């Protein structure tokens, strides 16, 4: 079985995000970038399936600038076999990303595609579902457990009421939730080996995909500063403040 894992380069989750002075977007100058945490979980799950003998090859793919090779090398150090970079300097929306991934799926013909359920920068939670619609593959989103059995994959999904288990015919698409696994750290020997693993660079044009967006960002603003909280001595005082100061009742 071949597994395709999509990963995304995002601002490291420990970094405090800053908005550009002209409010056109997020300031990425001299900011630490990392692999999206949900994507790390996707890579880990693929590696575990390979260690169980279920998968024979793991291909990791990302879309972004040349610098995104760093995140691909990280995935290779964690256990992926080869990588594909679709080089693009544009800010792509979810549908454009799904179309590019669909082109890679057509090219690679994986039996299982694993993605993080969402990226921590845009938080759209759309790409996996859109890719499922474009490919016609069955999809199991918000996975907290994945088991491959023959030509099917059983996915335990996290839903509002608890958990739902679905059985999908392969090929299928799975998006990962936080409780699926705990990603490992790459060892130094594996980091060195990752430098020699194959990394293919493609472009949207080479894949025959148009990435022109129909969406436009008008303005990006930092959230308003919150005022300090106060302590009240009684319920009556709390009600009075909610009524006269906060004006919420």
PDB file of N, CA and C in Angstrom, residues 3-9 34-36 39-48 50 57-62 68-84 114 183-187 190-191 193-195 197-199:
ATOM      1  N   UNK A   3       0.913   5.264   0.790  1.00  0.00           N
ATOM      2  CA  UNK A   3       0.205   6.298   1.544  1.00  0.00           C
ATOM      3  C   UNK A   3       0.744   7.661   1.127  1.00  0.00           C
ATOM      4  N   UNK A   4      -0.153   8.583   0.821  1.00  0.00           N
ATOM      5  CA  UNK A   4       0.214   9.961   0.527  1.00  0.00           C
ATOM      6  C   UNK A   4      -0.184  10.821   1.720  1.00  0.00           C
ATOM      7  N   UNK A   5       0.777  11.591   2.234  1.00  0.00           N
ATOM      8  CA  UNK A   5       0.515  12.458   3.377  1.00  0.00           C
ATOM      9  C   UNK A   5       0.748  13.911   2.959  1.00  0.00           C
ATOM     10  N   UNK A   6      -0.256  14.745   3.155  1.00  0.00           N
ATOM     11  CA  UNK A   6      -0.126  16.175   2.841  1.00  0.00           C
ATOM     12  C   UNK A   6       0.226  16.934   4.114  1.00  0.00           C
ATOM     13  N   UNK A   7       1.237  17.805   4.027  1.00  0.00           N
ATOM     14  CA  UNK A   7       1.646  18.601   5.183  1.00  0.00           C
ATOM     15  C   UNK A   7       1.675  20.084   4.789  1.00  0.00           C
ATOM     16  N   UNK A   8       1.661  20.950   5.794  1.00  0.00           N
ATOM     17  CA  UNK A   8       1.658  22.386   5.527  1.00  0.00           C
ATOM     18  C   UNK A   8       2.674  23.096   6.413  1.00  0.00           C
ATOM     19  N   UNK A   9       3.341  24.087   5.819  1.00  0.00           N
ATOM     20  CA  UNK A   9       4.287  24.948   6.538  1.00  0.00           C
ATOM     21  C   UNK A   9       3.492  26.097   7.162  1.00  0.00           C
ATOM     22  N   UNK A  34       7.137  26.004  11.123  1.00  0.00           N
ATOM     23  CA  UNK A  34       7.180  24.584  11.462  1.00  0.00           C
ATOM     24  C   UNK A  34       6.110  23.830  10.673  1.00  0.00           C
ATOM     25  N   UNK A  35       6.122  22.516  10.838  1.00  0.00           N
ATOM     26  CA  UNK A  35       5.055  21.717  10.252  1.00  0.00           C
ATOM     27  C   UNK A  35       3.795  21.873  11.094  1.00  0.00           C
ATOM     28  N   UNK A  36       2.668  22.007  10.435  1.00  0.00           N
ATOM     29  CA  UNK A  36       1.392  22.110  11.124  1.00  0.00           C
ATOM     30  C   UNK A  36       1.217  20.914  12.078  1.00  0.00           C
ATOM     31  N   UNK A  39      -0.636  17.979  10.885  1.00  0.00           N
ATOM     32  CA  UNK A  39       0.099  17.273   9.831  1.00  0.00           C
ATOM     33  C   UNK A  39       1.146  16.340  10.433  1.00  0.00           C
ATOM     34  N   UNK A  40       1.747  16.745  11.544  1.00  0.00           N
ATOM     35  CA  UNK A  40       2.695  15.866  12.243  1.00  0.00           C
ATOM     36  C   UNK A  40       2.000  14.570  12.661  1.00  0.00           C
ATOM     37  N   UNK A  41       0.752  14.696  13.115  1.00  0.00           N
ATOM     38  CA  UNK A  41      -0.018  13.522  13.511  1.00  0.00           C
ATOM     39  C   UNK A  41      -0.285  12.634  12.299  1.00  0.00           C
ATOM     40  N   UNK A  42      -0.551  13.260  11.144  1.00  0.00           N
ATOM     41  CA  UNK A  42      -0.794  12.503   9.911  1.00  0.00           C
ATOM     42  C   UNK A  42       0.453  11.724   9.495  1.00  0.00           C
ATOM     43  N   UNK A  43       1.613  12.367   9.578  1.00  0.00           N
ATOM     44  CA  UNK A  43       2.868  11.692   9.234  1.00  0.00           C
ATOM     45  C   UNK A  43       3.118  10.533  10.188  1.00  0.00           C
ATOM     46  N   UNK A  44       2.909  10.772  11.469  1.00  0.00           N
ATOM     47  CA  UNK A  44       3.121   9.722  12.480  1.00  0.00           C
ATOM     48  C   UNK A  44       2.230   8.515  12.214  1.00  0.00           C
ATOM     49  N   UNK A  45       0.984   8.757  11.867  1.00  0.00           N
ATOM     50  CA  UNK A  45       0.062   7.644  11.629  1.00  0.00           C
ATOM     51  C   UNK A  45       0.506   6.830  10.415  1.00  0.00           C
ATOM     52  N   UNK A  46       0.968   7.515   9.368  1.00  0.00           N
ATOM     53  CA  UNK A  46       1.451   6.802   8.184  1.00  0.00           C
ATOM     54  C   UNK A  46       2.672   5.955   8.520  1.00  0.00           C
ATOM     55  N   UNK A  47       3.572   6.509   9.323  1.00  0.00           N
ATOM     56  CA  UNK A  47       4.781   5.771   9.710  1.00  0.00           C
ATOM     57  C   UNK A  47       4.408   4.544  10.550  1.00  0.00           C
ATOM     58  N   UNK A  48       3.437   4.694  11.437  1.00  0.00           N
ATOM     59  CA  UNK A  48       3.013   3.558  12.259  1.00  0.00           C
ATOM     60  C   UNK A  48       2.398   2.462  11.392  1.00  0.00           C
ATOM     61  N   UNK A  50       3.214   1.851   8.353  1.00  0.00           N
ATOM     62  CA  UNK A  50       4.333   1.202   7.658  1.00  0.00           C
ATOM     63  C   UNK A  50       5.066   0.244   8.596  1.00  0.00           C
ATOM     64  N   UNK A  57       5.094   2.179   1.184  1.00  0.00           N
ATOM     65  CA  UNK A  57       5.745   3.440   0.813  1.00  0.00           C
ATOM     66  C   UNK A  57       4.924   4.616   1.325  1.00  0.00           C
ATOM     67  N   UNK A  58       5.643   5.630   1.825  1.00  0.00           N
ATOM     68  CA  UNK A  58       5.008   6.867   2.289  1.00  0.00           C
ATOM     69  C   UNK A  58       5.562   8.028   1.463  1.00  0.00           C
ATOM     70  N   UNK A  59       4.660   8.720   0.787  1.00  0.00           N
ATOM     71  CA  UNK A  59       5.034   9.906   0.008  1.00  0.00           C
ATOM     72  C   UNK A  59       4.427  11.116   0.708  1.00  0.00           C
ATOM     73  N   UNK A  60       5.244  12.112   0.996  1.00  0.00           N
ATOM     74  CA  UNK A  60       4.759  13.321   1.660  1.00  0.00           C
ATOM     75  C   UNK A  60       4.796  14.467   0.663  1.00  0.00           C
ATOM     76  N   UNK A  61       3.756  15.304   0.697  1.00  0.00           N
ATOM     77  CA  UNK A  61       3.642  16.400  -0.267  1.00  0.00           C
ATOM     78  C   UNK A  61       3.277  17.686   0.457  1.00  0.00           C
ATOM     79  N   UNK A  62       3.820  18.797  -0.026  1.00  0.00           N
ATOM     80  CA  UNK A  62       3.425  20.100   0.492  1.00  0.00           C
ATOM     81  C   UNK A  62       3.375  21.095  -0.650  1.00  0.00           C
ATOM     82  N   UNK A  68       9.785  25.549   2.063  1.00  0.00           N
ATOM     83  CA  UNK A  68       8.952  24.477   2.605  1.00  0.00           C
ATOM     84  C   UNK A  68       9.637  23.116   2.514  1.00  0.00           C
ATOM     85  N   UNK A  69      10.776  23.054   1.804  1.00  0.00           N
ATOM     86  CA  UNK A  69      11.560  21.817   1.784  1.00  0.00           C
ATOM     87  C   UNK A  69      11.965  21.413   3.199  1.00  0.00           C
ATOM     88  N   UNK A  70      12.112  22.400   4.069  1.00  0.00           N
ATOM     89  CA  UNK A  70      12.504  22.119   5.458  1.00  0.00           C
ATOM     90  C   UNK A  70      11.482  21.209   6.137  1.00  0.00           C
ATOM     91  N   UNK A  71      10.194  21.498   5.928  1.00  0.00           N
ATOM     92  CA  UNK A  71       9.147  20.681   6.541  1.00  0.00           C
ATOM     93  C   UNK A  71       9.086  19.299   5.889  1.00  0.00           C
ATOM     94  N   UNK A  72       9.362  19.240   4.584  1.00  0.00           N
ATOM     95  CA  UNK A  72       9.398  17.942   3.913  1.00  0.00           C
ATOM     96  C   UNK A  72      10.544  17.090   4.435  1.00  0.00           C
ATOM     97  N   UNK A  73      11.703  17.703   4.652  1.00  0.00           N
ATOM     98  CA  UNK A  73      12.844  16.963   5.202  1.00  0.00           C
ATOM     99  C   UNK A  73      12.536  16.474   6.617  1.00  0.00           C
ATOM    100  N   UNK A  74      11.783  17.262   7.359  1.00  0.00           N
ATOM    101  CA  UNK A  74      11.372  16.819   8.691  1.00  0.00           C
ATOM    102  C   UNK A  74      10.511  15.567   8.589  1.00  0.00           C
ATOM    103  N   UNK A  75       9.563  15.575   7.643  1.00  0.00           N
ATOM    104  CA  UNK A  75       8.705  14.405   7.441  1.00  0.00           C
ATOM    105  C   UNK A  75       9.515  13.197   6.990  1.00  0.00           C
ATOM    106  N   UNK A  76      10.509  13.429   6.153  1.00  0.00           N
ATOM    107  CA  UNK A  76      11.380  12.338   5.710  1.00  0.00           C
ATOM    108  C   UNK A  76      12.186  11.772   6.872  1.00  0.00           C
ATOM    109  N   UNK A  77      12.607  12.663   7.779  1.00  0.00           N
ATOM    110  CA  UNK A  77      13.353  12.211   8.955  1.00  0.00           C
ATOM    111  C   UNK A  77      12.463  11.414   9.906  1.00  0.00           C
ATOM    112  N   UNK A  78      11.168  11.675   9.876  1.00  0.00           N
ATOM    113  CA  UNK A  78      10.239  10.952  10.747  1.00  0.00           C
ATOM    114  C   UNK A  78       9.869   9.581  10.192  1.00  0.00           C
ATOM    115  N   UNK A  79      10.196   9.345   8.905  1.00  0.00           N
ATOM    116  CA  UNK A  79       9.952   8.017   8.358  1.00  0.00           C
ATOM    117  C   UNK A  79       9.360   7.954   6.967  1.00  0.00           C
ATOM    118  N   UNK A  80       9.027   9.111   6.361  1.00  0.00           N
ATOM    119  CA  UNK A  80       8.525   9.098   4.986  1.00  0.00           C
ATOM    120  C   UNK A  80       9.648   8.682   4.035  1.00  0.00           C
ATOM    121  N   UNK A  81       9.279   8.119   2.886  1.00  0.00           N
ATOM    122  CA  UNK A  81      10.275   7.594   1.937  1.00  0.00           C
ATOM    123  C   UNK A  81      10.727   8.612   0.898  1.00  0.00           C
ATOM    124  N   UNK A  82       9.797   9.426   0.417  1.00  0.00           N
ATOM    125  CA  UNK A  82      10.159  10.463  -0.539  1.00  0.00           C
ATOM    126  C   UNK A  82       9.172  11.616  -0.440  1.00  0.00           C
ATOM    127  N   UNK A  83       9.527  12.742  -1.057  1.00  0.00           N
ATOM    128  CA  UNK A  83       8.739  13.956  -0.879  1.00  0.00           C
ATOM    129  C   UNK A  83       8.488  14.639  -2.215  1.00  0.00           C
ATOM    130  N   UNK A  84       7.399  15.389  -2.253  1.00  0.00           N
ATOM    131  CA  UNK A  84       7.040  16.186  -3.430  1.00  0.00           C
ATOM    132  C   UNK A  84       6.726  17.601  -2.959  1.00  0.00           C
ATOM    133  N   UNK A 114      -3.668  10.759   3.834  1.00  0.00           N
ATOM    134  CA  UNK A 114      -3.859  11.232   5.205  1.00  0.00           C
ATOM    135  C   UNK A 114      -3.482  12.715   5.273  1.00  0.00           C
ATOM    136  N   UNK A 183       2.966  12.333  18.074  1.00  0.00           N
ATOM    137  CA  UNK A 183       4.081  12.304  17.111  1.00  0.00           C
ATOM    138  C   UNK A 183       5.433  12.110  17.796  1.00  0.00           C
ATOM    139  N   UNK A 184       6.300  11.375  17.137  1.00  0.00           N
ATOM    140  CA  UNK A 184       7.644  11.124  17.650  1.00  0.00           C
ATOM    141  C   UNK A 184       8.578  12.274  17.292  1.00  0.00           C
ATOM    142  N   UNK A 185       9.755  12.258  17.897  1.00  0.00           N
ATOM    143  CA  UNK A 185      10.803  13.201  17.529  1.00  0.00           C
ATOM    144  C   UNK A 185      11.761  12.513  16.552  1.00  0.00           C
ATOM    145  N   UNK A 186      12.275  13.272  15.607  1.00  0.00           N
ATOM    146  CA  UNK A 186      13.224  12.720  14.643  1.00  0.00           C
ATOM    147  C   UNK A 186      14.594  12.572  15.303  1.00  0.00           C
ATOM    148  N   UNK A 187      15.206  11.407  15.139  1.00  0.00           N
ATOM    149  CA  UNK A 187      16.546  11.194  15.696  1.00  0.00           C
ATOM    150  C   UNK A 187      17.586  11.815  14.771  1.00  0.00           C
ATOM    151  N   UNK A 190      18.402   9.805  11.628  1.00  0.00           N
ATOM    152  CA  UNK A 190      17.335   9.885  10.631  1.00  0.00           C
ATOM    153  C   UNK A 190      17.292  11.253   9.958  1.00  0.00           C
ATOM    154  N   UNK A 191      17.652  12.293  10.697  1.00  0.00           N
ATOM    155  CA  UNK A 191      17.723  13.633  10.102  1.00  0.00           C
ATOM    156  C   UNK A 191      18.803  13.666   9.029  1.00  0.00           C
ATOM    157  N   UNK A 193      19.928  10.987   7.347  1.00  0.00           N
ATOM    158  CA  UNK A 193      19.477  10.140   6.236  1.00  0.00           C
ATOM    159  C   UNK A 193      18.458  10.866   5.356  1.00  0.00           C
ATOM    160  N   UNK A 194      17.642  11.734   5.987  1.00  0.00           N
ATOM    161  CA  UNK A 194      16.584  12.434   5.244  1.00  0.00           C
ATOM    162  C   UNK A 194      17.156  13.349   4.175  1.00  0.00           C
ATOM    163  N   UNK A 195      18.389  13.800   4.392  1.00  0.00           N
ATOM    164  CA  UNK A 195      19.010  14.703   3.409  1.00  0.00           C
ATOM    165  C   UNK A 195      19.267  14.006   2.075  1.00  0.00           C
ATOM    166  N   UNK A 197      17.254  11.439   0.916  1.00  0.00           N
ATOM    167  CA  UNK A 197      16.026  10.883   0.350  1.00  0.00           C
ATOM    168  C   UNK A 197      15.524  11.766  -0.792  1.00  0.00           C
ATOM    169  N   UNK A 198      14.870  11.178  -1.804  1.00  0.00           N
ATOM    170  CA  UNK A 198      14.445  11.950  -2.978  1.00  0.00           C
ATOM    171  C   UNK A 198      13.365  12.981  -2.667  1.00  0.00           C
ATOM    172  N   UNK A 199      13.544  14.175  -3.237  1.00  0.00           N
ATOM    173  CA  UNK A 199      12.574  15.253  -3.089  1.00  0.00           C
ATOM    174  C   UNK A 199      12.322  15.840  -4.475  1.00  0.00           C
TER     175      UNK A 199
END
